Amino acid sequence: ICLIEGLYLEGAGWDTTNHCLTEQSNKQLIQMMPLIKIIPIETYRTNMTNYLLAPAYVTSNRRNTMGTGLVFEANLYSKKD
């Protein structure tokens, strides 16, 4: 288990009460995420219904000067199908 802070969500919102993705607020393209707990699991053992696979990048440009930047992909819960 790992705790991560300092990540931002682009193009969506985060409902801190229900701990899930929401539609983005008007005129707010980027939102800071709360502290995130990462638990590595084998995906074939879980039901991933209502989860969005969201990429996490090193920079807001999505890649660095070397052309790389994807760090990991997080399954974020959404109440919408």
PDB file of N, CA and C in Angstrom:
ATOM      1  N   ILE A   1       0.855  -1.175   0.000  1.00  0.00           N
ATOM      2  CA  ILE A   1       0.000   0.000   0.000  1.00  0.00           C
ATOM      3  C   ILE A   1       0.896   1.231   0.000  1.00  0.00           C
ATOM      4  N   CYS A   2       0.448   2.255  -0.728  1.00  0.00           N
ATOM      5  CA  CYS A   2       1.221   3.484  -0.871  1.00  0.00           C
ATOM      6  C   CYS A   2       0.262   4.673  -0.849  1.00  0.00           C
ATOM      7  N   LEU A   3       0.656   5.771  -0.224  1.00  0.00           N
ATOM      8  CA  LEU A   3      -0.133   6.997  -0.226  1.00  0.00           C
ATOM      9  C   LEU A   3       0.573   8.027  -1.095  1.00  0.00           C
ATOM     10  N   ILE A   4      -0.199   8.683  -1.969  1.00  0.00           N
ATOM     11  CA  ILE A   4       0.362   9.665  -2.897  1.00  0.00           C
ATOM     12  C   ILE A   4      -0.427  10.964  -2.782  1.00  0.00           C
ATOM     13  N   GLU A   5       0.301  12.075  -2.805  1.00  0.00           N
ATOM     14  CA  GLU A   5      -0.355  13.378  -2.843  1.00  0.00           C
ATOM     15  C   GLU A   5       0.290  14.218  -3.938  1.00  0.00           C
ATOM     16  N   GLY A   6      -0.371  15.300  -4.310  1.00  0.00           N
ATOM     17  CA  GLY A   6       0.180  16.192  -5.325  1.00  0.00           C
ATOM     18  C   GLY A   6      -0.248  15.852  -6.738  1.00  0.00           C
ATOM     19  N   LEU A   7      -1.271  15.007  -6.892  1.00  0.00           N
ATOM     20  CA  LEU A   7      -1.780  14.689  -8.224  1.00  0.00           C
ATOM     21  C   LEU A   7      -2.964  15.592  -8.549  1.00  0.00           C
ATOM     22  N   TYR A   8      -3.138  15.842  -9.838  1.00  0.00           N
ATOM     23  CA  TYR A   8      -4.230  16.691 -10.304  1.00  0.00           C
ATOM     24  C   TYR A   8      -5.083  15.925 -11.298  1.00  0.00           C
ATOM     25  N   LEU A   9      -6.357  16.262 -11.327  1.00  0.00           N
ATOM     26  CA  LEU A   9      -7.323  15.648 -12.228  1.00  0.00           C
ATOM     27  C   LEU A   9      -7.682  16.678 -13.287  1.00  0.00           C
ATOM     28  N   GLU A  10      -7.590  16.304 -14.557  1.00  0.00           N
ATOM     29  CA  GLU A  10      -7.886  17.225 -15.650  1.00  0.00           C
ATOM     30  C   GLU A  10      -9.116  16.755 -16.414  1.00  0.00           C
ATOM     31  N   GLY A  11     -10.081  17.657 -16.592  1.00  0.00           N
ATOM     32  CA  GLY A  11     -11.265  17.348 -17.391  1.00  0.00           C
ATOM     33  C   GLY A  11     -12.361  16.619 -16.645  1.00  0.00           C
ATOM     34  N   ALA A  12     -12.249  16.522 -15.341  1.00  0.00           N
ATOM     35  CA  ALA A  12     -13.269  15.867 -14.516  1.00  0.00           C
ATOM     36  C   ALA A  12     -13.180  16.453 -13.116  1.00  0.00           C
ATOM     37  N   GLY A  13     -14.134  16.106 -12.286  1.00  0.00           N
ATOM     38  CA  GLY A  13     -14.121  16.542 -10.899  1.00  0.00           C
ATOM     39  C   GLY A  13     -14.013  15.340  -9.980  1.00  0.00           C
ATOM     40  N   TRP A  14     -13.774  15.604  -8.709  1.00  0.00           N
ATOM     41  CA  TRP A  14     -13.695  14.534  -7.723  1.00  0.00           C
ATOM     42  C   TRP A  14     -14.636  14.857  -6.575  1.00  0.00           C
ATOM     43  N   ASP A  15     -15.540  13.942  -6.281  1.00  0.00           N
ATOM     44  CA  ASP A  15     -16.498  14.076  -5.189  1.00  0.00           C
ATOM     45  C   ASP A  15     -15.848  13.514  -3.928  1.00  0.00           C
ATOM     46  N   THR A  16     -15.447  14.397  -3.012  1.00  0.00           N
ATOM     47  CA  THR A  16     -14.743  13.949  -1.808  1.00  0.00           C
ATOM     48  C   THR A  16     -15.663  13.246  -0.816  1.00  0.00           C
ATOM     49  N   THR A  17     -16.961  13.488  -0.914  1.00  0.00           N
ATOM     50  CA  THR A  17     -17.912  12.821  -0.021  1.00  0.00           C
ATOM     51  C   THR A  17     -18.131  11.372  -0.427  1.00  0.00           C
ATOM     52  N   ASN A  18     -18.369  11.157  -1.734  1.00  0.00           N
ATOM     53  CA  ASN A  18     -18.648   9.810  -2.247  1.00  0.00           C
ATOM     54  C   ASN A  18     -17.420   9.109  -2.814  1.00  0.00           C
ATOM     55  N   HIS A  19     -16.277   9.794  -2.812  1.00  0.00           N
ATOM     56  CA  HIS A  19     -15.008   9.226  -3.299  1.00  0.00           C
ATOM     57  C   HIS A  19     -15.142   8.685  -4.718  1.00  0.00           C
ATOM     58  N   CYS A  20     -15.587   9.556  -5.644  1.00  0.00           N
ATOM     59  CA  CYS A  20     -15.757   9.119  -7.028  1.00  0.00           C
ATOM     60  C   CYS A  20     -15.607  10.293  -7.987  1.00  0.00           C
ATOM     61  N   LEU A  21     -15.415   9.956  -9.256  1.00  0.00           N
ATOM     62  CA  LEU A  21     -15.346  10.964 -10.310  1.00  0.00           C
ATOM     63  C   LEU A  21     -16.702  11.617 -10.497  1.00  0.00           C
ATOM     64  N   THR A  22     -16.683  12.893 -10.873  1.00  0.00           N
ATOM     65  CA  THR A  22     -17.894  13.624 -11.226  1.00  0.00           C
ATOM     66  C   THR A  22     -17.596  14.447 -12.469  1.00  0.00           C
ATOM     67  N   GLU A  23     -18.615  15.090 -12.993  1.00  0.00           N
ATOM     68  CA  GLU A  23     -18.379  16.014 -14.096  1.00  0.00           C
ATOM     69  C   GLU A  23     -17.620  17.216 -13.551  1.00  0.00           C
ATOM     70  N   GLN A  24     -16.784  17.811 -14.409  1.00  0.00           N
ATOM     71  CA  GLN A  24     -15.987  18.943 -13.947  1.00  0.00           C
ATOM     72  C   GLN A  24     -16.875  20.151 -13.681  1.00  0.00           C
ATOM     73  N   SER A  25     -16.452  20.975 -12.737  1.00  0.00           N
ATOM     74  CA  SER A  25     -17.162  22.210 -12.426  1.00  0.00           C
ATOM     75  C   SER A  25     -16.983  23.193 -13.570  1.00  0.00           C
ATOM     76  N   ASN A  26     -17.902  24.116 -13.692  1.00  0.00           N
ATOM     77  CA  ASN A  26     -17.786  25.152 -14.718  1.00  0.00           C
ATOM     78  C   ASN A  26     -16.477  25.906 -14.563  1.00  0.00           C
ATOM     79  N   LYS A  27     -15.766  26.042 -15.651  1.00  0.00           N
ATOM     80  CA  LYS A  27     -14.525  26.820 -15.724  1.00  0.00           C
ATOM     81  C   LYS A  27     -13.402  26.286 -14.838  1.00  0.00           C
ATOM     82  N   GLN A  28     -13.476  25.059 -14.411  1.00  0.00           N
ATOM     83  CA  GLN A  28     -12.391  24.472 -13.616  1.00  0.00           C
ATOM     84  C   GLN A  28     -11.882  23.231 -14.334  1.00  0.00           C
ATOM     85  N   LEU A  29     -10.884  23.425 -15.193  1.00  0.00           N
ATOM     86  CA  LEU A  29     -10.346  22.326 -15.992  1.00  0.00           C
ATOM     87  C   LEU A  29      -9.515  21.368 -15.141  1.00  0.00           C
ATOM     88  N   ILE A  30      -8.772  21.909 -14.172  1.00  0.00           N
ATOM     89  CA  ILE A  30      -7.861  21.092 -13.368  1.00  0.00           C
ATOM     90  C   ILE A  30      -8.257  21.182 -11.897  1.00  0.00           C
ATOM     91  N   GLN A  31      -8.300  20.036 -11.235  1.00  0.00           N
ATOM     92  CA  GLN A  31      -8.661  19.978  -9.818  1.00  0.00           C
ATOM     93  C   GLN A  31      -7.628  19.138  -9.083  1.00  0.00           C
ATOM     94  N   MET A  32      -7.205  19.607  -7.914  1.00  0.00           N
ATOM     95  CA  MET A  32      -6.252  18.838  -7.105  1.00  0.00           C
ATOM     96  C   MET A  32      -6.970  17.641  -6.486  1.00  0.00           C
ATOM     97  N   MET A  33      -6.324  16.487  -6.564  1.00  0.00           N
ATOM     98  CA  MET A  33      -6.885  15.273  -5.978  1.00  0.00           C
ATOM     99  C   MET A  33      -6.540  15.210  -4.490  1.00  0.00           C
ATOM    100  N   PRO A  34      -7.390  14.573  -3.696  1.00  0.00           N
ATOM    101  CA  PRO A  34      -7.042  14.360  -2.286  1.00  0.00           C
ATOM    102  C   PRO A  34      -5.944  13.302  -2.182  1.00  0.00           C
ATOM    103  N   LEU A  35      -5.504  13.029  -0.988  1.00  0.00           N
ATOM    104  CA  LEU A  35      -4.535  11.961  -0.752  1.00  0.00           C
ATOM    105  C   LEU A  35      -5.091  10.661  -1.327  1.00  0.00           C
ATOM    106  N   ILE A  36      -4.286   9.974  -2.110  1.00  0.00           N
ATOM    107  CA  ILE A  36      -4.736   8.757  -2.790  1.00  0.00           C
ATOM    108  C   ILE A  36      -4.012   7.551  -2.203  1.00  0.00           C
ATOM    109  N   LYS A  37      -4.780   6.523  -1.871  1.00  0.00           N
ATOM    110  CA  LYS A  37      -4.205   5.268  -1.392  1.00  0.00           C
ATOM    111  C   LYS A  37      -4.125   4.312  -2.578  1.00  0.00           C
ATOM    112  N   ILE A  38      -2.937   3.842  -2.872  1.00  0.00           N
ATOM    113  CA  ILE A  38      -2.732   2.907  -3.979  1.00  0.00           C
ATOM    114  C   ILE A  38      -2.541   1.509  -3.404  1.00  0.00           C
ATOM    115  N   ILE A  39      -3.373   0.598  -3.888  1.00  0.00           N
ATOM    116  CA  ILE A  39      -3.293  -0.800  -3.479  1.00  0.00           C
ATOM    117  C   ILE A  39      -3.098  -1.626  -4.745  1.00  0.00           C
ATOM    118  N   PRO A  40      -1.920  -2.192  -4.956  1.00  0.00           N
ATOM    119  CA  PRO A  40      -1.706  -3.002  -6.153  1.00  0.00           C
ATOM    120  C   PRO A  40      -2.506  -4.306  -6.080  1.00  0.00           C
ATOM    121  N   ILE A  41      -3.228  -4.593  -7.160  1.00  0.00           N
ATOM    122  CA  ILE A  41      -4.018  -5.829  -7.240  1.00  0.00           C
ATOM    123  C   ILE A  41      -3.922  -6.397  -8.643  1.00  0.00           C
ATOM    124  N   GLU A  42      -4.228  -7.649  -8.766  1.00  0.00           N
ATOM    125  CA  GLU A  42      -4.316  -8.280 -10.081  1.00  0.00           C
ATOM    126  C   GLU A  42      -5.712  -7.991 -10.607  1.00  0.00           C
ATOM    127  N   THR A  43      -5.804  -7.297 -11.734  1.00  0.00           N
ATOM    128  CA  THR A  43      -7.096  -6.811 -12.212  1.00  0.00           C
ATOM    129  C   THR A  43      -8.071  -7.921 -12.556  1.00  0.00           C
ATOM    130  N   TYR A  44      -7.590  -9.080 -12.926  1.00  0.00           N
ATOM    131  CA  TYR A  44      -8.525 -10.143 -13.281  1.00  0.00           C
ATOM    132  C   TYR A  44      -9.287 -10.655 -12.053  1.00  0.00           C
ATOM    133  N   ARG A  45      -8.856 -10.284 -10.870  1.00  0.00           N
ATOM    134  CA  ARG A  45      -9.522 -10.729  -9.646  1.00  0.00           C
ATOM    135  C   ARG A  45     -10.567  -9.739  -9.138  1.00  0.00           C
ATOM    136  N   THR A  46     -10.761  -8.637  -9.837  1.00  0.00           N
ATOM    137  CA  THR A  46     -11.679  -7.610  -9.358  1.00  0.00           C
ATOM    138  C   THR A  46     -12.746  -7.293 -10.393  1.00  0.00           C
ATOM    139  N   ASN A  47     -13.851  -6.766  -9.924  1.00  0.00           N
ATOM    140  CA  ASN A  47     -14.910  -6.288 -10.801  1.00  0.00           C
ATOM    141  C   ASN A  47     -14.638  -4.811 -11.071  1.00  0.00           C
ATOM    142  N   MET A  48     -14.308  -4.468 -12.297  1.00  0.00           N
ATOM    143  CA  MET A  48     -13.932  -3.101 -12.629  1.00  0.00           C
ATOM    144  C   MET A  48     -15.090  -2.311 -13.243  1.00  0.00           C
ATOM    145  N   THR A  49     -16.328  -2.733 -13.003  1.00  0.00           N
ATOM    146  CA  THR A  49     -17.484  -1.997 -13.480  1.00  0.00           C
ATOM    147  C   THR A  49     -17.508  -0.634 -12.796  1.00  0.00           C
ATOM    148  N   ASN A  50     -17.793   0.393 -13.556  1.00  0.00           N
ATOM    149  CA  ASN A  50     -17.871   1.779 -13.074  1.00  0.00           C
ATOM    150  C   ASN A  50     -16.517   2.360 -12.657  1.00  0.00           C
ATOM    151  N   TYR A  51     -15.445   1.850 -13.216  1.00  0.00           N
ATOM    152  CA  TYR A  51     -14.130   2.426 -12.977  1.00  0.00           C
ATOM    153  C   TYR A  51     -13.574   2.956 -14.288  1.00  0.00           C
ATOM    154  N   LEU A  52     -12.894   4.092 -14.213  1.00  0.00           N
ATOM    155  CA  LEU A  52     -12.239   4.688 -15.375  1.00  0.00           C
ATOM    156  C   LEU A  52     -10.738   4.509 -15.201  1.00  0.00           C
ATOM    157  N   LEU A  53     -10.085   3.992 -16.218  1.00  0.00           N
ATOM    158  CA  LEU A  53      -8.632   3.835 -16.182  1.00  0.00           C
ATOM    159  C   LEU A  53      -8.009   5.183 -16.545  1.00  0.00           C
ATOM    160  N   ALA A  54      -7.457   5.868 -15.557  1.00  0.00           N
ATOM    161  CA  ALA A  54      -6.921   7.219 -15.740  1.00  0.00           C
ATOM    162  C   ALA A  54      -5.396   7.199 -15.696  1.00  0.00           C
ATOM    163  N   PRO A  55      -4.744   7.756 -16.714  1.00  0.00           N
ATOM    164  CA  PRO A  55      -3.282   7.795 -16.718  1.00  0.00           C
ATOM    165  C   PRO A  55      -2.749   8.865 -15.770  1.00  0.00           C
ATOM    166  N   ALA A  56      -1.608   8.598 -15.160  1.00  0.00           N
ATOM    167  CA  ALA A  56      -0.914   9.577 -14.313  1.00  0.00           C
ATOM    168  C   ALA A  56       0.431   9.867 -14.967  1.00  0.00           C
ATOM    169  N   TYR A  57       0.673  11.143 -15.248  1.00  0.00           N
ATOM    170  CA  TYR A  57       1.883  11.560 -15.948  1.00  0.00           C
ATOM    171  C   TYR A  57       2.831  12.306 -15.021  1.00  0.00           C
ATOM    172  N   VAL A  58       4.103  12.392 -15.428  1.00  0.00           N
ATOM    173  CA  VAL A  58       5.126  13.093 -14.666  1.00  0.00           C
ATOM    174  C   VAL A  58       4.854  14.597 -14.661  1.00  0.00           C
ATOM    175  N   THR A  59       4.455  15.147 -15.801  1.00  0.00           N
ATOM    176  CA  THR A  59       4.198  16.586 -15.917  1.00  0.00           C
ATOM    177  C   THR A  59       2.828  16.826 -16.527  1.00  0.00           C
ATOM    178  N   SER A  60       2.364  18.067 -16.433  1.00  0.00           N
ATOM    179  CA  SER A  60       1.075  18.419 -17.029  1.00  0.00           C
ATOM    180  C   SER A  60       1.122  18.371 -18.551  1.00  0.00           C
ATOM    181  N   ASN A  61       2.321  18.366 -19.133  1.00  0.00           N
ATOM    182  CA  ASN A  61       2.467  18.238 -20.587  1.00  0.00           C
ATOM    183  C   ASN A  61       2.303  16.799 -21.054  1.00  0.00           C
ATOM    184  N   ARG A  62       2.122  15.884 -20.134  1.00  0.00           N
ATOM    185  CA  ARG A  62       1.910  14.457 -20.364  1.00  0.00           C
ATOM    186  C   ARG A  62       3.170  13.700 -20.782  1.00  0.00           C
ATOM    187  N   ARG A  63       4.189  14.394 -21.175  1.00  0.00           N
ATOM    188  CA  ARG A  63       5.461  13.716 -21.451  1.00  0.00           C
ATOM    189  C   ARG A  63       6.600  14.707 -21.265  1.00  0.00           C
ATOM    190  N   ASN A  64       7.759  14.195 -20.993  1.00  0.00           N
ATOM    191  CA  ASN A  64       8.916  15.064 -20.809  1.00  0.00           C
ATOM    192  C   ASN A  64       9.658  15.230 -22.132  1.00  0.00           C
ATOM    193  N   THR A  65      10.814  15.857 -22.108  1.00  0.00           N
ATOM    194  CA  THR A  65      11.565  16.102 -23.337  1.00  0.00           C
ATOM    195  C   THR A  65      12.064  14.819 -23.991  1.00  0.00           C
ATOM    196  N   MET A  66      12.128  13.740 -23.239  1.00  0.00           N
ATOM    197  CA  MET A  66      12.564  12.458 -23.795  1.00  0.00           C
ATOM    198  C   MET A  66      11.408  11.714 -24.466  1.00  0.00           C
ATOM    199  N   GLY A  67      10.193  12.274 -24.390  1.00  0.00           N
ATOM    200  CA  GLY A  67       9.045  11.626 -25.022  1.00  0.00           C
ATOM    201  C   GLY A  67       8.351  10.611 -24.139  1.00  0.00           C
ATOM    202  N   THR A  68       8.750  10.555 -22.887  1.00  0.00           N
ATOM    203  CA  THR A  68       8.111   9.626 -21.957  1.00  0.00           C
ATOM    204  C   THR A  68       7.465  10.420 -20.830  1.00  0.00           C
ATOM    205  N   GLY A  69       6.649   9.783 -20.053  1.00  0.00           N
ATOM    206  CA  GLY A  69       6.048  10.508 -18.946  1.00  0.00           C
ATOM    207  C   GLY A  69       4.948   9.762 -18.224  1.00  0.00           C
ATOM    208  N   LEU A  70       4.409   8.698 -18.819  1.00  0.00           N
ATOM    209  CA  LEU A  70       3.373   7.925 -18.147  1.00  0.00           C
ATOM    210  C   LEU A  70       3.994   7.186 -16.967  1.00  0.00           C
ATOM    211  N   VAL A  71       3.448   7.418 -15.774  1.00  0.00           N
ATOM    212  CA  VAL A  71       3.982   6.781 -14.573  1.00  0.00           C
ATOM    213  C   VAL A  71       3.182   5.530 -14.235  1.00  0.00           C
ATOM    214  N   PHE A  72       1.862   5.670 -14.188  1.00  0.00           N
ATOM    215  CA  PHE A  72       0.994   4.533 -13.904  1.00  0.00           C
ATOM    216  C   PHE A  72      -0.422   4.872 -14.347  1.00  0.00           C
ATOM    217  N   GLU A  73      -1.296   3.896 -14.318  1.00  0.00           N
ATOM    218  CA  GLU A  73      -2.706   4.110 -14.614  1.00  0.00           C
ATOM    219  C   GLU A  73      -3.506   3.731 -13.373  1.00  0.00           C
ATOM    220  N   ALA A  74      -4.421   4.612 -12.991  1.00  0.00           N
ATOM    221  CA  ALA A  74      -5.222   4.398 -11.788  1.00  0.00           C
ATOM    222  C   ALA A  74      -6.668   4.121 -12.167  1.00  0.00           C
ATOM    223  N   ASN A  75      -7.274   3.174 -11.502  1.00  0.00           N
ATOM    224  CA  ASN A  75      -8.700   2.906 -11.684  1.00  0.00           C
ATOM    225  C   ASN A  75      -9.467   3.798 -10.718  1.00  0.00           C
ATOM    226  N   LEU A  76     -10.154   4.812 -11.262  1.00  0.00           N
ATOM    227  CA  LEU A  76     -10.907   5.756 -10.446  1.00  0.00           C
ATOM    228  C   LEU A  76     -12.388   5.437 -10.540  1.00  0.00           C
ATOM    229  N   TYR A  77     -13.043   5.361  -9.401  1.00  0.00           N
ATOM    230  CA  TYR A  77     -14.456   4.994  -9.349  1.00  0.00           C
ATOM    231  C   TYR A  77     -15.340   6.114  -9.878  1.00  0.00           C
ATOM    232  N   SER A  78     -16.364   5.728 -10.619  1.00  0.00           N
ATOM    233  CA  SER A  78     -17.370   6.652 -11.132  1.00  0.00           C
ATOM    234  C   SER A  78     -18.734   6.024 -10.924  1.00  0.00           C
ATOM    235  N   LYS A  79     -19.713   6.820 -10.524  1.00  0.00           N
ATOM    236  CA  LYS A  79     -21.060   6.282 -10.337  1.00  0.00           C
ATOM    237  C   LYS A  79     -21.781   6.094 -11.660  1.00  0.00           C
ATOM    238  N   LYS A  80     -21.232   6.675 -12.747  1.00  0.00           N
ATOM    239  CA  LYS A  80     -21.837   6.525 -14.070  1.00  0.00           C
ATOM    240  C   LYS A  80     -21.247   5.322 -14.776  1.00  0.00           C
ATOM    241  N   ASP A  81     -22.068   4.670 -15.605  1.00  0.00           N
ATOM    242  CA  ASP A  81     -21.583   3.527 -16.397  1.00  0.00           C
ATOM    243  C   ASP A  81     -20.757   4.001 -17.562  1.00  0.00           C
TER     244      ASP A  81
END
